[in-house]
Amino acid sequence: MRREEQGKWALLGLTAALREGSVAIPALLLQSYSALKLSETEVMLLIHLIAFREKEGKEFPTLDELESRMSAPPAIVAKAMQRLVQQQFIQIDEEIDPVTGVLSEKYNLLPLYKKLAVRWTEQRQEEQAQALQKSEADKDIFSVFEKEFARPLTPMECETISQWIDQDHYPQPLILAALKESVFAGKLHFRYVDRILLEWSRNRVFTLEQAREYTQNFRGGRSLTK
């Protein structure tokens, strides 16, 4: 087949694929399935159930239909489906047609969406708790500085501490250790604390233990640049 013909068929194939459209998969499902203790097989089953409903209008595809689209062995697919029902990620609803009296079944995905909603709420609560914890920790470090300086901090000094934490990513215990070292040296000012932190960073001092060891060697014969 000539290159021109290959390109033509490739374009036709792409066009046909695009005409098939897409399926709306909740991003939260992809982000949270591990936390919800769902396996990849179970997630793919859920995605296929969504696809059958959205693209083909089938609310109760057969197990054979689902298995035909999965790479996992049929026994694994069946077991995964059983677990989804048992763990209440999906449920099977029964309906009776009021005209014909025929009983039909369909997969109900509402339990999945409820679990995702709960997971989203838990994530927001965790984030808020972490933010509050960080806020309280920040308040503590500001309080320690104010106590050592025996006065309220200026806005610029508060900004300096925030930059050490948020931009330079110095651990707060290390900042407090630098403050303690500046008190010990009798040079209680922010510029000196910053020099200590910079010196430690240059010498790969990242923990309190490393800081103690470095400081002992430091006091043994060296001094910070004045």
Backbone as a ProteinNet text record, in pm:
[ID]
protein_1_A
[PRIMARY]
MRREEQGKWALLGLTAALREGSVAIPALLLQSYSALKLSETEVMLLIHLIAFREKEGKEFPTLDELESRMSAPPAIVAKAMQRLVQQQFIQIDEEIDPVTGVLSEKYNLLPLYKKLAVRWTEQRQEEQAQALQKSEADKDIFSVFEKEFARPLTPMECETISQWIDQDHYPQPLILAALKESVFAGKLHFRYVDRILLEWSRNRVFTLEQAREYTQNFRGGRSLTK
[TERTIARY]
84.8	0	88.8	57.3	138.2	118.7	219	215.6	92.5	51.8	-65.4	-191.3	-201.4	-318.5	-319.1	-199.1	-189.7	-235.8	-192.6	-233.5	-383.2	-442.1	-586	-663	-619.1	-689.3	-669.6	-551.4	-526.7	-619.2	-639.4	-728.9	-873.3	-914	-1049.7	-1071	-967	-977.4	-988.7	-909.8	-915.2	-1051.4	-1102.5	-1234.6	-1342.4	-1335.1	-1433.7	-1422.5	-1298.7	-1278.5	-1334.3	-1313.7	-1364.7	-1517	-1576.2	-1722.8	-1783.9	-1705.7	-1754.8	-1777.8	-1715	-1733.9	-1650.1	-1684.5	-1610.1	-1707.8	-1651.6	-1732.6	-1689	-1785.1	-1755.4	-1719.9	-1591	-1544	-1512.4	-1570.4	-1540.9	-1390.9	-1332.1	-1189.8	-1161.6	-1256.8	-1238.2	-1225.9	-1290.8	-1277.9	-1134.3	-1074	-936.5	-838.5	-870.8	-782.3	-792.5	-910	-937	-955	-949.3	-983.9	-888.4	-762.7	-668.1	-707.3	-744.7	-787.4	-915.4	-998.2	-1123.1	-1101.5	-974.9	-935.9	-1001.6	-1009.5	-1058.4	-938.9	-949.2	-843.3	-862.2	-757.1	-768.5	-879.5	-895.2	-1001.5	-1138.3	-1156.8	-1284.8	-1312.5	-1208.6	-1226.1	-1265.7	-1198.5	-1232.7	-1375.3	-1418.1	-1557.8	-1653.4	-1624.8	-1709.1	-1709.3	-1591.8	-1582.7	-1664.7	-1658.6	-1737.6	-1887.7	-1926.5	-2068.7	-2114.9	-2030	-2062.8	-2071.4	-1974.9	-1971.4	-2092.9	-2129	-2246.7	-2371.1	-2382.3	-2500.6	-2501.3	-2386.3	-2381.7	-2382.8	-2306.3	-2287.3	-2385.2	-2431	-2515.4	-2653.5	-2675.8	-2806.5	-2838.2	-2735.2	-2756	-2729.7	-2833	-2818.4	-2787.7	-2797.6	-2767.5	-2696.4	-2572.5	-2497.7	-2471.9	-2469.8	-2446.3	-2300.9	-2275.8	-2139.6	-2052.6	-2112	-2037.9	-1994.8	-2083	-2049.6	-1937.3	-1943.4	-1838.6	-1706.1	-1711.8	-1589.7	-1523.5	-1603.8	-1548.5	-1464.5	-1484.8	-1411	-1299.2	-1282.4	-1180.8	-1066.8	-946.2	-830.3	-814.7	-880.9	-871.8	-950.9	-911.4	-986	-1129.1	-1222.6	-1363.3	-1385.8	-1312	-1331.4	-1294.9	-1190.7	-1148.2	-1251.4	-1304.7	-1406.8	-1531.6	-1572.7	-1691.1	-1670	-1551.9	-1521.1	-1518.6	-1464.7	-1460.1	-1601.1	-1687.3	-1825.6	-1895.9	-1872.1	-1932.1	-1887.5	-1759.6	-1708.2	-1766.8	-1783.2	-1841.3	-1981.7	-2055.4	-2191.1	-2184.9	-2099.9	-2091	-2042.1	-1946.1	-1891.7	-1974.6	-2087.6	-2185	-2127	-2047.6	-2007.8	-2115.6	-2184.7	-2298.7	-2407.4	-2528.2	-2635.9	-2719.9	-2790.1	-2874.8	-3019.4	-3082.6	-3222.9	-3313.4	-3426.8	-3527.7	-3646.3	-3696.1	-3810.5	-3911.7	-4038.5	-4145.5	-4215.9	-4217.9	-4285.8	-4435	-4492	-4634.6	-4729	-4683	-4769.7	-4759.6	-4633.6	-4612.6	-4595.9	-4561.8	-4538.7	-4406.1	-4320.1	-4190.6	-4091.9	-4021.5	-3921.2	-3788.4	-3727.9	-3597.1	-3503.8	-3376.4	-3274.6	-3182	-3121.1	-3023.5	-2921.8	-2801.9	-2698.7	-2719.5	-2719.4	-2735.2	-2598.1	-2546.9	-2414.8	-2420	-2538.7	-2551.1	-2465.6	-2456.7	-2369.5	-2223.8	-2175.8	-2039.5	-2024.1	-2117.7	-2108.2	-2118.7	-2196.2	-2205	-2071.2	-2005.7	-1874.3	-1771.6	-1779.7	-1688.5	-1714.7	-1841.7	-1876.1	-1821	-1833.6	-1779.6	-1628.1	-1565	-1418.8	-1376.7	-1450	-1420.1	-1432.2	-1537.8	-1557.3	-1443.7	-1402.5	-1292.4	-1162.5	-1138.8	-1017.6	-1017.4	-1133.5	-1141	-1119.1	-1174.7	-1157.4	-1010.9	-945.7	-803.6	-719.7	-751.7	-678.7	-698.7	-823	-851.2	-779.4	-776.3	-707	-557.5	-500.3	-357.7	-327.3	-417.4	-397.7	-405.9	-502	-516.3	-394.9	-346.3	-228.6	-107.7	-91.9	18.4	4.2	-121.7	-145.5	-108.1	-146.8	-114.6	36.6	102.4	248	316.2	262.9	319.9	303.1	185	162.8	263.8	292.3	386.2	525.2	571.3	706	715.3	609.6	608.5	612.4	539.2	537.2	673.6	745.3	878.4	972	966.2	1050.8	1017	886.7	846.4	893.9	890.6	936.7	1086.6	1165.5	1309.7	1346.5	1272.3	1300.5	1235.6	1147.2	1078.8	1000.8	941.5	860	780.7	674.2	601.8	690.3	672.7	749.4	691	777.9	732	676.7	594.3	544.3	656.6	766.5	878.1	942	951.4	1008	916.4	785.9	690.1	701.7	719.9	735.1	862.6	968.6	1094.5	1076.7	1008	983.1	899.5	797.8	712	792.1	886.1	970.2	1061.5	1115.3	1197.6	1118	990.7	907.2	856.6	796.4	724.3	812.5	912.3	996.4	1127.6	1194.2	1321.5	1302.8	1181.2	1145.5	1237.9	1277.3	1350.2	1251.8	1283	1194.5	1186.8	1068.7	1052.2	1145	1166.3	1261.5	1401.4	1440.4	1572.4	1578.4	1467.2	1462.3	1475.8	1407.1	1414.2	1553	1618.9	1755.8	1850.2	1827.4	1908.8	1885.6	1759.4	1728.4	1801.3	1799.9	1868.4	2018.1	2073.9	2217.3	2250.4	2161.4	2185.8	2179	2087.9	2080.5	2209.1	2257.3	2381.4	2500	2499.9	2611.2	2597.2	2484.2	2463.5	2438.5	2386.5	2360.2	2215	2125.7	1983.7	1925.3	1942.2	1874.5	1851.2	1753.5	1708.7	1817.5	1899.5	2004	2100	2128.6	2219.9	2155.1	2025.7	1953.2	1951.7	1929	1926.9	2063.2	2171.7	2306.6	2331	2281.1	2296.7	2225.1	2099.8	2021.6	2087	2138.8	2205	2332.7	2407.2	2529.8	2498	2395.5	2355.9	2311.6	2234.2	2186.2	2302.6	2400.9	2518.2	2597.6	2592.5	2667.1	2578.3	2459.9	2368.3	2329.3	2297.5	2246	2094.5	2023.8	1878.9	1801.7	1870.4	1802.8	1863	1791.2	1840.6	1970.9	1978.1	2099.7	2219.2	2199.1	2305.2	2344.3	2241.2	2268.4	2351.5	2319.6	2395.9	2540.9	2559.1	2694.7	2771.8	2707.5	2774.5	2809.7	2716.3	2739	2854.5	2865.5	2976.9	3110.7	3116.9	3238.6	3261.6	3152.1	3155.7	3215	3170.7	3220.7	3364	3407	3542.8	3651	3617.1	3724.3	3680.8	3550.5	3502.9	3400.5	3369.2	3265.6	3197	3074.6	3003.1	3062.3	3045.4	3093.1	3018.9	3090.7	3026.7	2972.9
-118.6	0	124.2	215.3	335.1	423.7	513.3	599.8	689.5	735.9	824.1	750.4	623	544.2	513.7	486	461.3	583.2	699.6	822.8	844.5	810.1	826.2	735.5	607.9	513.7	549.9	601.9	643.9	758.6	851.4	964.7	917.5	822.7	769.4	697.2	622	551.6	647	755.9	855.2	923.1	954.4	1018.3	927.4	798.3	702.8	691.1	691.6	681.2	803	921.6	1043.8	1047.4	990.5	987.1	901.2	808	722.7	803.5	919.3	1005.2	962.5	1015.3	985.7	952.2	908.1	870.7	956.1	1005.6	1090.8	1003.8	995.1	919.2	1017.3	1000.3	1092.6	1094.1	1212	1223.1	1174.4	1196.7	1155.2	1003.3	930	784.4	744.4	807.2	776.6	819.3	927.3	979.7	901	843.3	790.1	638.6	568.2	425.6	346.8	389.3	319.3	338.3	461	488.4	413.6	390.1	315.2	164.2	125	-16.6	-90.2	-21.4	-82.9	-127.4	-244.3	-291.9	-231	-244.1	-194.3	-266.8	-394.6	-471.4	-416.7	-387.8	-335.8	-196.6	-115.5	18.8	9.1	-79.4	-95	-146.1	-231.6	-277	-159.4	-73.9	43.2	135.1	151.3	235.7	176.1	44.1	-21.4	-10.1	-18.6	-1.5	139.3	238.8	376.8	389	326.9	335.4	266.9	150.2	80.3	167.4	232.6	315.6	438.8	508.3	634.6	616.7	519.4	506.3	409.9	310	207	196.8	274.8	273.5	143.4	66.7	-59.8	-39.7	-57.2	-38.9	-170.2	-280.7	-409.9	-500.3	-461.4	-548	-682.5	-786.2	-919.6	-934.3	-1033.1	-1059.8	-1098.2	-1169.3	-1206.3	-1081.7	-984.5	-859.9	-785.6	-783.6	-716.7	-790.8	-922.1	-1003.5	-988.5	-970.7	-960.1	-834.4	-736.2	-609.9	-596.7	-699.7	-697.3	-790	-753	-840	-944.8	-924.1	-1019.9	-1146.3	-1261	-1385.5	-1372.7	-1445.1	-1436.8	-1459.2	-1553.7	-1582	-1459.9	-1387.8	-1267.8	-1156.6	-1143.8	-1041.8	-1069.9	-1195.6	-1232.5	-1206.4	-1237.8	-1214.5	-1065.5	-986.7	-842	-783	-830.9	-784	-820.3	-939.2	-983.9	-894.4	-859.7	-775.4	-634.5	-580.9	-447.1	-441.3	-549.7	-554.9	-573.5	-664.9	-693.4	-572.6	-498.1	-381.3	-254.3	-273.4	-165.8	-48.2	-80	22.2	35.6	-74.4	-72.8	-159.6	-142.4	-231.9	-266.6	-376.9	-421.8	-395.2	-308.6	-274.5	-357.9	-393.6	-466.4	-374.7	-382.7	-301.7	-389.8	-362.6	-434.8	-337.1	-370	-285.3	-282.9	-165.9	-160.1	-208	-209.4	-250	-399.8	-445.9	-587.2	-677.4	-617.1	-698.2	-771.6	-737.4	-803.6	-745.4	-836.6	-795.6	-768.1	-654.6	-620.9	-575	-580.3	-540.7	-435.6	-357.8	-258.9	-232.8	-195.6	-159.7	-15.4	2.4	135.3	181.8	290.5	341.4	449.3	477.8	581.1	552.5	426	398.3	437.9	417.9	458.6	608.7	684.3	829.6	880.4	810.4	848.7	827.7	714.4	688.3	791.9	830.1	932.2	1066.2	1096.6	1220.9	1221.6	1106.7	1095.5	1111.9	1048.5	1059.7	1203.9	1273.9	1415.2	1498	1472.8	1545.7	1518.1	1392.3	1355	1422.9	1429.7	1496	1643.5	1708.8	1851	1869.6	1781.2	1790.2	1768.9	1672.5	1648.3	1770.5	1830.7	1949.3	2064.4	2081.9	2188.2	2164.2	2037.1	2003.5	2029.1	1992.4	2016.6	2165.7	2241.3	2386.1	2448.7	2399.1	2450.7	2415.4	2291.4	2247.1	2332.5	2359.5	2443.3	2584.2	2634.1	2768.7	2778.1	2674.6	2673.8	2665.2	2582.9	2570.3	2702.1	2771	2900.4	3001.1	2996.1	3086.9	3059.6	2931.7	2894.4	2949.7	2937.6	2983.6	3135.2	3204.5	3349.8	3388.3	3311.2	3339.4	3319.2	3215.8	3189.2	3304.5	3352.4	3466	3590.5	3615.9	3733.6	3723.6	3601.4	3581.4	3608.4	3560.1	3581.2	3727.5	3793.1	3933.7	4027.3	3971.5	4048.3	4165.6	4144	4248.2	4185.3	4253.1	4203.3	4212.6	4119.3	4120.2	4222	4280.1	4371.3	4290	4353	4281.5	4224.2	4295.3	4246.7	4124	4122.9	4007.6	3885.8	3910.1	3799.9	3744.7	3833.7	3791	3709.7	3747.4	3673.5	3530.6	3514.9	3380.8	3299.6	3363	3293.4	3248.6	3331.5	3294	3177.4	3177	3062.1	2932.2	2939.4	2819.1	2781.9	2878.5	2849.2	2849.4	2935.8	2946.7	2869.3	2886.1	2816.5	2674.8	2647.6	2512.7	2465.6	2557.9	2518.2	2456.5	2341.2	2284.5	2379.9	2390.8	2484	2453	2324.5	2297.7	2350.4	2348.9	2398	2550.6	2617.5	2763.5	2801.1	2727.3	2754.9	2724.5	2623.1	2592.3	2705.2	2764.1	2877.8	2998.6	3017.3	3125.7	3103.9	2981.8	2949.1	2974.8	2941.1	2962.3	3111.6	3190.8	3335.3	3394.8	3341.1	3384.8	3348.1	3228.1	3179.7	3267.1	3310.7	3393.2	3538.9	3575.4	3714.1	3805.7	3751.2	3829.8	3808.4	3859.7	3834.5	3932.9	3899.1	3974.2	3881.9	3915.2	3827	3800.1	3897.9	3879.6	3769	3762.9	3660.9	3522.3	3514.2	3387.3	3339.9	3431.6	3396.6	3344.3	3404.6	3358.9	3216.9	3189.1	3053.5	2952.3	2983.6	2892	2873.1	2980.9	2971.2	2887.8	2907.6	2831.4	2683	2651.9	2512.5	2450.6	2527	2476.8	2446.8	2535	2514.5	2391.7	2359.5	2244.5	2122.6	2125.2	2010.8	1969.4	2068.9	2045.3	2058.4	1946.8	1946.7	1901.5	1845.5	1795	1858.4	1845.5	1900.2	1832.5	1701.8	1629.1	1677.9	1698.4	1751.1	1892.4	1970.5	2107.7	2108.2	2018.9	2012.2	1974.2	1874.8	1830.2	1940.8	2007.2	2113.6	2229.3	2262.5	2373.8	2345.2	2221.5	2185.2	2203.4	2156.6	2175.6	2323.6	2393.4	2535.2	2615.1	2579.8	2651.3	2613.4	2501.8	2455.8	2539.2	2626.5	2706	2794.9	2789.4	2873.3	2972	3073	3168.4	3213.5	3256.2	3303.9	3436.5	3457.7	3584.4	3699.1	3795	3908.3	4006.6
0	0	0	-90.9	-99.7	22.6	42.1	159.3	158.1	39.4	31.3	76	33.9	71.6	220.8	274.8	419.3	497.4	452.2	520.1	512.4	395.7	377.5	472.5	480.5	568.5	715.7	748.2	886.5	923.9	828.8	854.9	869	783.7	793.6	926.5	969	1096.5	1212.9	1208.6	1314.7	1317.9	1200.9	1192.8	1251.3	1216.6	1269.5	1420.7	1470.8	1615.6	1687.3	1628.6	1690.9	1689.6	1587.1	1579.8	1689.4	1739.3	1848.6	1975.1	1981.7	2098.3	2217.3	2333	2454.8	2567.2	2676.5	2792.8	2910.7	2986.2	3101.8	3222	3249.5	3365.6	3477.9	3595.6	3705.8	3737.6	3732.4	3763.8	3905.3	3994.6	4133.3	4145.6	4054.5	4055.2	4023.9	3923.3	3886.3	3995.5	4063.7	4167.8	4298	4322.5	4456.1	4463.1	4348.9	4355.2	4443.7	4448.5	4536.3	4682.6	4719.6	4857.2	4891.2	4790.3	4811.4	4805	4784.8	4780.4	4663.8	4551	4427.9	4344.1	4284.2	4195.3	4056.3	3971.7	3835.5	3758.9	3784.9	3719.7	3758.4	3884.9	3932.6	3876.1	3867.4	3809.7	3663.3	3588.4	3447.5	3429.9	3519.7	3514	3532	3626.6	3649.7	3527.2	3467.2	3347.3	3233.6	3216.8	3111.9	3139.7	3265.4	3298.3	3261	3289.3	3251.8	3100.3	3029.8	2884.2	2821	2870.6	2817.9	2833.2	2946.8	2971.8	2882.4	2874.9	2802.1	2650.5	2600.2	2456	2390	2463.8	2402.6	2465.7	2569.9	2634	2705.2	2740.8	2810.9	2960.4	3040.4	3184.3	3256.3	3180.9	3242.1	3140.6	3101.4	3009.8	3075.3	2992.7	3046.7	3088.6	3172.5	3215.2	3095.7	2999.3	2878.3	2801.2	2791.1	2720.9	2792	2922.1	2998.9	2986	2996.4	2987.1	2850.9	2745.2	2610.1	2591.9	2679.2	2666.5	2769.9	2848.8	2953.8	2916.2	2956.6	2932.4	3042.1	3155.6	3265.8	3232	3285.8	3264	3314.5	3253.1	3293.6	3442.5	3501.7	3644.1	3728.8	3688.2	3761.5	3746.4	3624.3	3599.6	3683.6	3686.8	3764.4	3913	3961	4101.5	4132.8	4039.8	4059.7	4064.5	3975.6	3975	4105.7	4153.7	4279.4	4394.9	4395.6	4504.2	4496.6	4376.3	4361.2	4421.3	4402.2	4457.9	4609.2	4656.1	4798.8	4878.3	4820.8	4889.5	4865.2	4797	4775.3	4696.1	4593.9	4498.1	4389.7	4363.9	4273.6	4334.7	4284.8	4325.8	4203.6	4211.9	4101.6	4138.7	4060.3	4084.1	3993.7	4046.7	3968.4	3940.6	3817.1	3777.9	3704.9	3727	3656.6	3563.6	3436.2	3339.4	3371.8	3396.2	3434.1	3324.8	3201.5	3089.7	3063.9	3050.1	3013.7	3134.1	3247.2	3366	3363.4	3266.9	3253.5	3355.1	3420.9	3519.3	3448	3479.2	3421.8	3533.7	3503.5	3601.2	3540.5	3627.3	3579.8	3691.4	3647.6	3742.8	3788.5	3918.5	3977.2	4026.9	3970.6	4006.5	4114.5	4164.9	4266.8	4390.7	4437.3	4553.3	4527.7	4405	4371.3	4387.3	4331.7	4337.9	4481.8	4563.1	4704.3	4774.2	4743	4803	4756.8	4629.7	4579.2	4647.3	4672	4740.3	4882.7	4950.4	5086.4	5084.3	4984.8	4972.5	4947.2	4861.6	4834.2	4961.7	5039.2	5164.5	5262.1	5271.2	5360.6	5318.5	5188.4	5139.6	5176.4	5158.7	5194	5343.9	5424.7	5569.6	5608.3	5540.3	5567.2	5530.7	5416	5372.8	5470.1	5517.2	5612.4	5744.5	5787.7	5912.1	5900.2	5784.5	5762.9	5757.7	5691	5684	5822.9	5903.7	6040.1	6123.9	6106.6	6180.4	6143.5	6014.1	5968.1	6023	6023	6074.6	6222.7	6298.6	6441	6461.9	6379.2	6389.8	6356.7	6252.7	6215.6	6328.9	6391.9	6505	6615.2	6637.9	6742.9	6714.4	6589.4	6557.8	6567	6528.4	6543.2	6690.8	6771.3	6915.2	6977.8	6934.8	6987.4	6952.6	6829.6	6789.8	6871.1	6890.1	6967.7	7112.3	7165.6	7302.7	7314.5	7217.7	7222	7198.5	7108.7	7079.1	7181.5	7265	7370.2	7313.9	7197.2	7133.3	7019.7	6974.1	6857	6732.3	6642.2	6518.3	6421	6340.4	6236.1	6119.6	6033.8	5915.4	5829.5	5816.3	5735.7	5799.5	5930.8	6000.5	5987.1	5994.4	5975	5833.5	5735.8	5597.7	5579.7	5651.4	5643.4	5692.8	5805.4	5858.9	5760.6	5703.1	5605.8	5484.9	5440	5326.5	5361	5482.4	5523.5	5514.2	5554.1	5557.9	5419.3	5348.7	5224.8	5100.4	5096.4	4977.1	4990	5104.2	5124.1	5174.7	5226.3	5274	5387.5	5471.8	5591.9	5690.8	5748.9	5852.2	5971.2	6029.8	6140.4	6258.7	6294.1	6403.3	6372	6244.2	6206.3	6218.8	6184.9	6201	6347.8	6433.4	6576.4	6631.2	6574.1	6615.4	6575.3	6457.5	6413.6	6503.5	6543.1	6636.8	6768.5	6818.3	6943	6931.3	6816.4	6793.7	6791.3	6733.1	6730.2	6871	6954.2	7094.2	7166.7	7146.1	7208.6	7168.3	7040.2	6991.2	7030.8	7089.5	7129.6	7011.4	6902.7	6782.6	6740.3	6822.2	6802.8	6701	6575.7	6470.3	6351.6	6269.9	6162.7	6059.4	6033.6	5934	5976.5	6105.4	6154.1	6148.1	6183.7	6173.5	6029.4	5937.4	5795.9	5750.4	5800.3	5765.9	5816.5	5935.1	5990.2	5901.3	5866.5	5783.2	5646.7	5589	5459.7	5470	5577.1	5599.4	5615	5690.9	5708.9	5575.7	5498.4	5370.3	5276.5	5273.6	5187.3	5229	5356.2	5406.4	5428.2	5363.9	5364.6	5506.1	5585.1	5720.4	5713.2	5731.4	5713.6	5837.2	5935	6054.7	6179.9	6290.7	6416.9	6458.7	6438.1	6474.8	6393.1	6263.8	6179.7	6221.3	6260	6303.9	6431.7	6526.3	6651.1	6623.1	6536.8	6504.5	6434	6339.5	6265.8	6359.7	6450.7	6542.7	6636.4	6683.9	6772.5	6700.5	6575.8	6497.5	6468.5	6447.3	6415	6530.3	6652	6769.8	6804.1	6743.7	6773	6709.5	6616.3	6556.8	6442.8	6407.1	6298.6	6349.4	6269	6302.7	6175	6187.8	6071.8	6022.8	5896.3	5841.1	5905.7	5953.4	6020.3	5918.7
[MASK]
++++++++++++++++++++++++++++++++++++++++++++++++++++++++++++++++++++++++++++++++++++++++++++++++++++++++++++++++++++++++++++++++++++++++++++++++++++++++++++++++++++++++++++++++++++++++++++++++++++++++++++++++++++++++++++++++++

